[in-house]
Tab-separated table of C-alpha atoms and ligand atoms in Angstrom:
chain	number	residue	atom	x	y	z
W	1	UNK	CA	33.229	0.221	22.618
W	2	UNK	CA	34.974	-3.693	22.261
W	3	UNK	CA	33.224	-4.406	25.881
W	4	UNK	CA	30.277	-2.294	25.257
W	5	UNK	CA	29.629	-4.893	21.827
W	6	UNK	CA	30.322	-8.240	23.539
W	7	UNK	CA	27.752	-7.078	25.791
W	8	UNK	CA	25.102	-6.581	23.295
W	9	UNK	CA	24.983	-9.497	21.750
W	10	UNK	CA	25.915	-11.499	25.115
W	11	UNK	CA	22.175	-9.774	26.039
W	12	UNK	CA	20.821	-10.397	22.613
W	13	UNK	CA	21.916	-14.236	23.275
W	14	UNK	CA	19.985	-13.938	26.215
W	15	UNK	CA	16.806	-12.423	24.155
W	16	UNK	CA	16.962	-15.108	21.929
W	17	UNK	CA	17.445	-18.085	24.458
W	18	UNK	CA	15.213	-16.796	26.343
W	19	UNK	CA	12.346	-16.659	22.843
W	20	UNK	CA	13.290	-20.166	22.040
W	21	UNK	CA	12.743	-21.945	25.614
W	22	UNK	CA	9.096	-19.866	25.218
W	23	UNK	CA	8.046	-19.994	21.994
W	24	UNK	CA	10.562	-22.054	19.236
W	25	UNK	CA	13.450	-21.215	17.806
W	26	UNK	CA	11.245	-18.216	16.129
W	27	UNK	CA	14.001	-16.457	14.290
W	28	UNK	CA	15.562	-18.240	11.154
W	29	UNK	CA	16.569	-15.435	8.997
W	30	UNK	CA	19.769	-13.937	10.791
W	31	UNK	CA	21.714	-14.585	15.272
W	32	UNK	CA	20.539	-11.111	17.136
W	33	UNK	CA	22.643	-8.339	16.481
W	34	UNK	CA	24.073	-9.881	13.253
W	35	UNK	CA	24.950	-7.585	10.699
W	36	UNK	CA	24.176	-7.403	7.247
W	37	UNK	CA	26.177	-4.736	5.010
W	38	UNK	CA	24.986	-3.443	1.788
W	39	UNK	CA	27.202	-2.101	-0.348
W	40	UNK	CA	27.761	0.157	-3.881
W	41	UNK	CA	24.346	1.457	-4.364
W	42	UNK	CA	23.010	4.146	-5.070
W	43	UNK	CA	20.537	5.098	-2.857
W	44	UNK	CA	17.228	7.242	-2.564
W	45	UNK	CA	16.978	7.131	0.523
W	46	UNK	CA	13.016	8.855	0.521
W	47	UNK	CA	13.946	11.615	2.436
W	48	UNK	CA	14.594	15.098	0.510
W	49	UNK	CA	17.880	14.149	1.237
W	50	UNK	CA	20.176	13.577	-2.564
W	51	UNK	CA	20.579	10.480	-3.563
W	52	UNK	CA	24.298	8.361	-1.627
W	53	UNK	CA	26.167	6.956	-4.966
W	54	UNK	CA	28.568	4.132	-3.398
W	55	UNK	CA	26.160	3.699	-0.499
W	56	UNK	CA	26.352	1.521	2.692
W	57	UNK	CA	23.320	0.388	4.302
W	58	UNK	CA	23.809	-1.141	7.457
W	59	UNK	CA	20.961	-3.892	8.647
W	60	UNK	CA	21.182	-5.011	12.364
W	61	UNK	CA	17.775	-7.093	13.901
W	62	UNK	CA	16.611	-6.016	10.774
W	63	UNK	CA	16.244	-2.238	11.101
W	64	UNK	CA	18.395	0.319	9.153
W	65	UNK	CA	21.246	1.317	11.708
W	66	UNK	CA	23.082	3.134	9.428
W	67	UNK	CA	23.510	4.705	5.409
W	68	UNK	CA	25.592	7.004	3.834
W	69	UNK	CA	28.526	6.935	1.402
W	70	UNK	CA	30.365	3.595	1.933
W	71	UNK	CA	33.796	5.994	2.705
W	72	UNK	CA	31.367	7.150	5.451
W	73	UNK	CA	29.925	3.784	6.884
W	74	UNK	CA	31.721	1.465	8.945
W	75	UNK	CA	31.054	-2.374	8.446
W	76	UNK	CA	32.135	-3.883	11.386
W	77	UNK	CA	33.850	-7.006	11.623
W	78	UNK	CA	31.923	-10.041	10.941
W	79	UNK	CA	29.108	-8.334	9.184
W	80	UNK	CA	27.686	-10.435	6.306
W	81	UNK	CA	28.248	-8.175	3.060
W	82	UNK	CA	25.708	-7.392	0.276
W	83	UNK	CA	27.114	-6.223	-3.130
W	84	UNK	CA	24.406	-3.807	-4.770
W	85	UNK	CA	26.993	-2.390	-6.881
W	86	UNK	CA	24.972	-0.892	-9.764
W	87	UNK	CA	21.627	-0.870	-8.438
W	88	UNK	CA	19.549	2.329	-7.377
W	89	UNK	CA	17.941	1.471	-3.912
W	90	UNK	CA	14.547	2.791	-3.168
W	91	UNK	CA	12.191	2.436	0.482
W	92	UNK	CA	10.080	-0.591	-0.423
W	93	UNK	CA	6.772	0.573	-1.505
W	94	UNK	CA	3.450	1.279	0.397
W	95	UNK	CA	0.175	0.580	-0.479
W	96	UNK	CA	-2.407	2.879	1.037
W	97	UNK	CA	-5.661	1.232	-0.267
W	98	UNK	CA	-5.560	-2.736	-0.663
W	99	UNK	CA	-7.299	-6.060	0.163
W	100	UNK	CA	-5.516	-9.107	0.973
W	101	UNK	CA	-6.408	-12.894	1.551
W	102	UNK	CA	-9.821	-12.640	0.526
W	103	UNK	CA	-9.509	-13.311	-3.309
W	104	UNK	CA	-9.134	-16.500	-5.401
W	105	UNK	CA	-8.295	-16.851	-9.273
W	106	UNK	CA	-11.890	-14.297	-9.870
W	107	UNK	CA	-13.129	-15.062	-7.050
W	108	UNK	CA	-14.187	-13.019	-3.750
W	109	UNK	CA	-15.017	-14.997	-0.280
W	110	UNK	CA	-11.993	-16.913	0.588
W	111	UNK	CA	-10.268	-15.784	2.858
W	112	UNK	CA	-8.027	-17.631	4.280
W	113	UNK	CA	-4.680	-17.412	6.742
W	114	UNK	CA	-2.900	-19.252	3.488
W	115	UNK	CA	-4.321	-16.546	1.100
W	116	UNK	CA	-2.761	-13.713	3.296
W	117	UNK	CA	-0.105	-15.012	3.265
W	118	UNK	CA	-0.179	-15.453	-0.845
W	119	UNK	CA	-0.959	-12.019	-0.911
W	120	UNK	CA	1.388	-10.356	1.201
W	121	UNK	CA	4.494	-12.437	-0.764
W	122	UNK	CA	2.988	-11.192	-3.915
W	123	UNK	CA	2.900	-7.636	-3.180
W	124	UNK	CA	6.589	-8.244	-1.754
W	125	UNK	CA	7.926	-10.242	-4.956
W	126	UNK	CA	6.976	-6.876	-7.127
W	127	UNK	CA	8.760	-4.341	-4.484
W	128	UNK	CA	5.177	-3.667	-2.200
W	129	UNK	CA	6.557	-4.099	1.485
W	130	UNK	CA	3.959	-2.796	2.981
W	131	UNK	CA	0.313	-2.870	2.532
W	132	UNK	CA	-3.150	-1.085	3.935
W	133	UNK	CA	-5.524	-3.301	3.277
W	134	UNK	CA	-8.787	-1.135	3.932
W	135	UNK	CA	-11.373	-3.753	4.329
W	136	UNK	CA	-12.152	-7.077	5.071
W	137	UNK	CA	-9.769	-8.116	7.114
W	138	UNK	CA	-9.794	-11.095	9.317
W	139	UNK	CA	-8.418	-12.797	12.097
W	140	UNK	CA	-6.060	-14.383	9.426
W	141	UNK	CA	-4.730	-10.707	8.810
W	142	UNK	CA	-4.387	-9.380	12.071
W	143	UNK	CA	-2.720	-12.356	12.740
W	144	UNK	CA	-0.102	-11.630	10.763
W	145	UNK	CA	0.061	-7.793	11.090
W	146	UNK	CA	0.665	-8.771	15.174
W	147	UNK	CA	3.436	-11.352	14.247
W	148	UNK	CA	5.323	-9.080	11.766
W	149	UNK	CA	7.713	-7.250	14.232
W	150	UNK	CA	10.257	-9.469	13.894
W	151	UNK	CA	13.929	-9.532	12.186
W	152	UNK	CA	12.616	-12.550	10.087
W	153	UNK	CA	10.248	-11.177	8.341
W	154	UNK	CA	10.279	-11.557	4.090
W	155	UNK	CA	6.323	-11.006	2.912
W	156	UNK	CA	5.521	-7.087	2.964
W	157	UNK	CA	3.641	-5.879	5.950
W	158	UNK	CA	0.158	-6.055	6.984
W	159	UNK	CA	-1.538	-3.035	8.228
W	160	UNK	CA	-5.858	-4.015	8.852
W	161	UNK	CA	-9.360	-2.142	8.433
W	162	UNK	CA	-11.261	-5.167	9.510
W	163	UNK	CA	-14.779	-5.172	7.833
W	164	UNK	CA	-15.956	-2.277	5.917
W	165	UNK	CA	-19.014	-1.001	8.105
W	166	UNK	CA	-22.413	-0.618	6.780
W	167	UNK	CA	-24.499	0.684	9.496
W	168	UNK	CA	-28.199	0.997	8.961
W	169	UNK	CA	-28.775	3.263	12.250
W	170	UNK	CA	-26.728	5.534	14.130
W	171	UNK	CA	-26.702	3.506	17.110
W	172	UNK	CA	-25.440	0.552	15.291
W	173	UNK	CA	-22.712	3.394	13.402
W	174	UNK	CA	-21.451	3.619	17.368
W	175	UNK	CA	-22.042	-0.175	18.102
W	176	UNK	CA	-19.478	-1.423	15.404
W	177	UNK	CA	-17.200	1.032	15.746
W	178	UNK	CA	-16.814	0.066	19.081
W	179	UNK	CA	-15.931	-3.375	18.117
W	180	UNK	CA	-13.663	-2.245	15.423
W	181	UNK	CA	-11.930	-0.679	18.498
W	182	UNK	CA	-11.939	-4.001	20.025
W	183	UNK	CA	-10.498	-6.026	17.816
W	184	UNK	CA	-7.572	-2.972	16.994
W	185	UNK	CA	-8.354	-2.333	13.995
W	186	UNK	CA	-5.547	0.258	12.557
W	187	UNK	CA	-8.644	2.482	10.927
W	188	UNK	CA	-11.941	2.269	10.420
W	189	UNK	CA	-13.321	1.828	6.963
W	190	UNK	CA	-16.724	3.014	5.542
W	191	UNK	CA	-18.108	3.653	2.374
W	192	UNK	CA	-20.096	6.715	0.493
W	193	UNK	CA	-21.440	5.691	-2.459
W	194	UNK	CA	-24.341	4.530	-4.418
W	195	UNK	CA	-22.705	3.124	-7.104
W	196	UNK	CA	-23.249	5.083	-9.623
W	197	UNK	CA	-26.243	5.820	-8.839
W	198	UNK	CA	-27.289	1.829	-8.441
W	199	UNK	CA	-27.033	1.433	-4.235
W	200	UNK	CA	-28.023	3.466	-1.484
W	201	UNK	CA	-26.008	5.575	-0.307
W	202	UNK	CA	-25.273	5.825	3.629
W	203	UNK	CA	-26.385	8.970	5.205
W	204	UNK	CA	-25.208	11.931	6.493
W	205	UNK	CA	-26.257	10.865	10.143
W	206	UNK	CA	-24.607	7.473	10.064
W	207	UNK	CA	-21.193	8.507	8.981
W	208	UNK	CA	-21.076	11.524	11.227
W	209	UNK	CA	-21.664	9.106	13.621
W	210	UNK	CA	-19.406	6.772	12.323
W	211	UNK	CA	-16.857	9.159	12.431
W	212	UNK	CA	-17.665	10.840	15.702
W	213	UNK	CA	-17.495	7.269	17.842
W	214	UNK	CA	-14.044	6.812	16.024
W	215	UNK	CA	-12.790	9.606	17.207
W	216	UNK	CA	-14.309	8.962	20.511
W	217	UNK	CA	-11.974	5.823	20.393
W	218	UNK	CA	-8.884	7.151	18.995
W	219	UNK	CA	-9.575	5.812	15.268
W	220	UNK	CA	-9.313	7.137	11.901
W	221	UNK	CA	-11.641	7.249	9.307
W	222	UNK	CA	-11.228	6.433	5.884
W	223	UNK	CA	-14.094	6.769	3.572
W	224	UNK	CA	-14.503	5.073	0.231
W	225	UNK	CA	-16.711	7.785	-2.278
W	226	UNK	CA	-16.791	8.865	-5.939
W	227	UNK	CA	-18.606	12.357	-5.998
W	228	UNK	CA	-16.981	15.363	-5.238
W	229	UNK	CA	-20.072	16.510	-2.990
W	230	UNK	CA	-19.826	13.546	-0.796
W	231	UNK	CA	-16.112	13.871	-0.254
W	232	UNK	CA	-16.702	17.772	0.870
W	233	UNK	CA	-19.595	16.109	3.465
W	234	UNK	CA	-17.336	13.806	4.822
W	235	UNK	CA	-14.734	15.646	5.361
W	236	UNK	CA	-16.882	18.697	7.267
W	237	UNK	CA	-18.289	15.384	8.944
W	238	UNK	CA	-13.877	15.065	10.303
W	239	UNK	CA	-13.168	12.117	8.028
W	240	UNK	CA	-9.772	11.360	8.023
W	241	UNK	CA	-8.334	9.471	4.569
W	242	UNK	CA	-10.308	9.779	1.191
W	243	UNK	CA	-9.867	6.332	-0.306
W	244	UNK	CA	-10.153	6.683	-4.080
W	245	UNK	CA	-10.583	9.575	-6.305
W	246	UNK	CA	-13.442	11.769	-6.756
W	247	UNK	CA	-14.364	11.125	-10.550
W	248	UNK	CA	-17.806	12.796	-11.170
W	249	UNK	CA	-16.143	16.411	-11.606
W	250	UNK	CA	-12.883	18.582	-11.110
W	251	UNK	CA	-11.921	19.592	-8.073
W	252	UNK	CA	-12.536	22.823	-6.715
W	253	UNK	CA	-10.085	25.458	-4.539
W	254	UNK	CA	-13.348	24.627	-1.163
W	255	UNK	CA	-12.342	20.546	-1.529
W	256	UNK	CA	-8.660	21.622	-1.050
W	257	UNK	CA	-8.722	24.406	0.795
W	258	UNK	CA	-10.691	21.275	3.285
W	259	UNK	CA	-7.678	18.519	2.381
W	260	UNK	CA	-5.157	20.821	3.123
W	261	UNK	CA	-6.557	22.162	6.796
W	262	UNK	CA	-6.482	19.231	8.392
W	263	UNK	CA	-3.910	17.797	5.737
W	264	UNK	CA	-5.918	14.864	4.902
W	265	UNK	CA	-4.225	12.318	1.937
W	266	UNK	CA	-5.962	11.619	-0.667
W	267	UNK	CA	-5.458	8.050	-2.255
W	268	UNK	CA	-6.325	7.823	-6.248
W	269	UNK	CA	-6.179	4.422	-6.929
W	270	UNK	CA	-6.203	4.830	-10.526
W	271	UNK	CA	-5.718	1.259	-11.310
W	272	UNK	CA	-9.374	0.378	-9.762
W	273	UNK	CA	-10.698	2.280	-12.645
W	274	UNK	CA	-8.719	0.773	-14.833
W	275	UNK	CA	-9.648	-2.556	-13.816
W	276	UNK	CA	-13.272	-1.427	-14.456
W	277	UNK	CA	-12.830	-1.628	-18.441
W	278	UNK	CA	-9.457	-2.769	-19.374
W	279	UNK	CA	-10.793	-6.420	-19.534
W	280	UNK	CA	-12.930	-4.685	-22.823
W	281	UNK	CA	-9.951	-6.358	-24.817
W	282	UNK	CA	-6.895	-8.477	-23.636
W	283	UNK	CA	-3.966	-5.725	-22.323
W	284	UNK	CA	-1.061	-5.587	-23.281
W	285	UNK	CA	0.860	-6.515	-20.328
W	286	UNK	CA	-0.974	-9.962	-20.085
W	287	UNK	CA	2.376	-10.831	-21.934
W	288	UNK	CA	4.770	-9.185	-19.817
W	289	UNK	CA	6.989	-11.991	-18.251
W	290	UNK	CA	6.760	-9.708	-14.822
W	291	UNK	CA	3.098	-9.465	-14.574
W	292	UNK	CA	2.563	-13.315	-15.508
W	293	UNK	CA	5.291	-14.377	-12.981
W	294	UNK	CA	2.700	-14.210	-10.329
W	295	UNK	CA	-0.879	-13.773	-11.959
W	296	UNK	CA	-3.349	-16.446	-11.981
W	297	UNK	CA	-3.370	-18.330	-15.202
W	298	UNK	CA	-7.065	-19.354	-15.163
W	299	UNK	CA	-7.754	-16.285	-14.544
W	300	UNK	CA	-6.117	-14.977	-17.753
W	301	UNK	CA	-7.510	-17.535	-19.716
W	302	UNK	CA	-10.811	-16.243	-18.659
W	303	UNK	CA	-10.104	-12.714	-19.107
W	304	UNK	CA	-9.263	-13.289	-22.677
W	305	UNK	CA	-12.412	-14.956	-23.688
W	306	UNK	CA	-14.007	-12.814	-26.343
W	307	UNK	CA	-17.647	-13.365	-24.631
W	308	UNK	CA	-16.727	-11.722	-21.673
W	309	UNK	CA	-14.289	-8.796	-23.264
W	310	UNK	CA	-17.034	-8.034	-25.037
W	311	UNK	CA	-19.721	-7.892	-22.115
W	312	UNK	CA	-17.685	-5.262	-21.046
W	313	UNK	CA	-17.388	-3.860	-23.608
W	314	UNK	CA	-20.824	-3.179	-23.378
W	315	UNK	CA	-21.233	-2.354	-20.301
W	316	UNK	CA	-21.988	1.337	-19.266
W	317	UNK	CA	-20.594	1.160	-15.840
W	318	UNK	CA	-17.177	0.611	-17.196
W	319	UNK	CA	-17.331	3.068	-20.107
W	320	UNK	CA	-18.825	5.630	-17.341
W	321	UNK	CA	-15.040	4.220	-14.623
W	322	UNK	CA	-13.487	4.776	-18.288
W	323	UNK	CA	-14.061	8.368	-17.982
W	324	UNK	CA	-14.051	8.441	-14.217
W	325	UNK	CA	-10.151	7.519	-14.632
W	326	UNK	CA	-10.154	10.569	-16.768
W	327	UNK	CA	-11.159	13.140	-14.426
W	328	UNK	CA	-9.514	11.455	-11.655
W	329	UNK	CA	-5.939	11.598	-13.472
W	330	UNK	CA	-6.741	15.452	-13.791
W	331	UNK	CA	-7.919	15.763	-10.345
W	332	UNK	CA	-4.761	14.383	-9.009
W	333	UNK	CA	-2.837	16.612	-10.697
W	334	UNK	CA	-4.181	19.462	-9.522
W	335	UNK	CA	-4.228	18.234	-5.984
W	336	UNK	CA	-0.572	17.728	-6.033
W	337	UNK	CA	-0.070	21.208	-7.684
W	338	UNK	CA	-1.731	22.565	-4.644
W	339	UNK	CA	0.395	20.474	-2.219
W	340	UNK	CA	-2.400	18.418	-0.924
W	341	UNK	CA	-0.771	15.517	0.077
W	342	UNK	CA	-1.059	11.934	-2.060
W	343	UNK	CA	-1.144	8.593	-0.352
W	344	UNK	CA	-0.032	5.756	-3.843
W	345	UNK	CA	-3.037	3.279	-3.491
W	346	UNK	CA	-4.816	0.934	-5.719
W	347	UNK	CA	-7.620	-0.634	-4.385
W	348	UNK	CA	-5.755	-4.086	-5.420
W	349	UNK	CA	-7.037	-7.282	-3.925
W	350	UNK	CA	-10.363	-8.299	-5.545
W	351	UNK	CA	-10.742	-10.053	-8.164
W	352	UNK	CA	-8.664	-9.308	-11.358
W	353	UNK	CA	-7.187	-6.569	-9.604
W	354	UNK	CA	-3.504	-7.703	-9.429
W	355	UNK	CA	-1.557	-6.967	-6.084
W	356	UNK	CA	1.826	-5.998	-6.485
W	357	UNK	CA	2.007	-5.644	-10.328
W	358	UNK	CA	-0.893	-2.840	-10.531
W	359	UNK	CA	0.715	-0.986	-7.807
W	360	UNK	CA	4.016	-0.581	-10.293
W	361	UNK	CA	1.672	-0.113	-13.057
W	362	UNK	CA	-0.283	3.139	-10.403
W	363	UNK	CA	2.950	4.916	-10.387
W	364	UNK	CA	3.231	5.059	-14.380
W	365	UNK	CA	-0.313	6.633	-14.320
W	366	UNK	CA	0.432	9.180	-11.812
W	367	UNK	CA	3.299	9.667	-14.016
W	368	UNK	CA	1.205	9.926	-16.605
W	369	UNK	CA	-1.193	12.690	-14.535
W	370	UNK	CA	1.421	15.087	-14.714
W	371	UNK	CA	3.555	14.240	-11.301
W	372	UNK	CA	6.756	14.134	-11.572
W	373	UNK	CA	8.853	10.811	-10.723
W	374	UNK	CA	9.615	12.541	-7.502
W	375	UNK	CA	6.891	12.951	-6.111
W	376	UNK	CA	4.831	9.460	-7.575
W	377	UNK	CA	8.473	7.587	-5.575
W	378	UNK	CA	6.984	10.091	-2.382
W	379	UNK	CA	3.379	9.467	-2.676
W	380	UNK	CA	4.776	5.398	-2.513
W	381	UNK	CA	6.820	5.531	0.296
W	382	UNK	CA	7.458	8.492	2.863
W	383	UNK	CA	4.065	10.318	1.764
W	384	UNK	CA	2.291	7.088	2.177
W	385	UNK	CA	3.770	5.929	5.509
W	386	UNK	CA	2.930	9.722	6.933
W	387	UNK	CA	-0.563	9.065	5.523
W	388	UNK	CA	-1.216	6.056	7.312
W	389	UNK	CA	1.208	7.160	10.370
W	390	UNK	CA	3.164	4.551	9.986
W	391	UNK	CA	6.622	6.910	9.400
W	392	UNK	CA	8.089	6.585	12.525
W	393	UNK	CA	9.402	2.881	11.526
W	394	UNK	CA	8.212	3.007	7.390
W	395	UNK	CA	8.730	4.976	4.272
W	396	UNK	CA	12.182	5.942	4.072
W	397	UNK	CA	15.532	4.781	4.966
W	398	UNK	CA	16.857	5.903	8.250
W	399	UNK	CA	18.462	4.999	11.477
W	400	UNK	CA	15.742	2.735	13.488
W	401	UNK	CA	13.468	1.931	10.738
W	402	UNK	CA	12.594	-1.232	9.262
W	403	UNK	CA	15.043	-2.270	6.175
W	404	UNK	CA	12.466	-2.415	3.650
W	405	UNK	CA	13.701	-1.473	0.058
W	406	UNK	CA	14.342	-2.340	-3.386
W	407	UNK	CA	16.811	-2.901	-5.754
W	408	UNK	CA	16.258	-1.611	-9.322
W	409	UNK	CA	18.667	-2.108	-11.815
W	410	UNK	CA	18.004	1.521	-13.646
W	411	UNK	CA	16.965	4.555	-11.427
W	412	UNK	CA	13.327	5.572	-11.033
W	413	UNK	CA	13.842	9.322	-10.808
W	414	UNK	CA	14.696	8.915	-14.350
W	415	UNK	CA	11.848	7.263	-15.586
W	416	UNK	CA	9.534	5.793	-13.333
W	417	UNK	CA	8.975	2.742	-14.771
W	418	UNK	CA	12.109	2.297	-14.002
W	419	UNK	CA	9.979	0.398	-10.420
W	420	UNK	CA	9.512	-2.477	-12.835
W	421	UNK	CA	13.254	-3.219	-13.063
W	422	UNK	CA	13.736	-5.350	-9.727
W	423	UNK	CA	16.623	-7.110	-8.999
W	424	UNK	CA	15.591	-8.331	-5.683
W	425	UNK	CA	13.264	-6.950	-2.838
W	426	UNK	CA	14.271	-6.775	1.047
W	427	UNK	CA	12.110	-6.911	4.433
W	428	UNK	CA	13.151	-6.128	7.439
W	429	UNK	CA	17.110	-6.774	5.408
W	430	UNK	CA	15.929	-10.333	4.477
W	431	UNK	CA	15.840	-11.023	0.688
W	432	UNK	CA	11.740	-11.980	-0.520
W	433	UNK	CA	11.369	-14.258	-2.416
W	434	UNK	CA	11.338	-13.231	-6.349
Z	501	ZN	ZN1	-11.031	-1.393	-1.613
């Protein structure tokens, strides 16, 4: 055993020196092979297993190597010990529908590597350790995704859809999907919506071509939508992920059947609706220190301006989306009860949709819609990972998965709002800057 350990160490040292020789010293968090032991917490590992009291989580090279009751996990000599006594640990949260890198203050169109990193740090500070960006991703986003499989990571993981495809013809649909495949997107994203009757909607022959071509290329298609009829039509065409709530009507047995037959996931994005009307006045959470820690002060000043608030109050679309939130909440409960897989998502990233904090509020809205804290937590961890095909490495705290987790000061199974009582966030076992 001791010999094996020594051999492993020297192989790791060799790999490290090769890495250092070829690309410089990229690994700064932990020497390869080094072990961290997180002890004393109550661990909700994200599987169906009951919470483990006084648990030990062993982390090696950024991944969980063991997790279980302290009595059953042996901490190797020389391991770095981190006490999490009194804390409740949950898997890092996964946002299945966000956007990254494009917004500064209340303005879009500022995509840059710095903004990508800024956004990923912000998500992580709130315990959102993975974000699936469903569109507007550029080279810096792909580069961030391609460089994150390292034990040194200390920001949220990113997966990308590339541009939101808006082809005008069937030929263009196929060409754009081919380009998506060449740039190695994680999913294809389209919109099938008329923005409350104000813009033309993508025609069925176009989205059918997108979906068909994507499947030929081995890619899945996420669809932005609003209407129940469109949800049925895109599912009929083979869509793989419903990226927003159905908001015009109550979901019915026909839709439930279509979702369940192909195990299609549904992403509620309730906070997206909230963002369309909530600034008609100053939201209570504008005085929450947890929110203020990362919110842009200038944006808040703008959102507090009475003239701007008045404009939102008088906006027809704002008031329709407000009603849409109620429909969406009822639909979420109905779909969850029917056993449709729910992937937590918010559509954060665009202006006034605050990354990180909004995800925590989304969990509360899901609970308010009638889901149990356990269901809500599952939708934001294991189920979101499964829905986005990330469950091989993310979503639960089990051996060989990345050690992404959140230590809380209170148990979220008692009250989901306790996800806001963040003590520390870890990505690949590294503490994230709060
Ligand atoms: Zn979106």
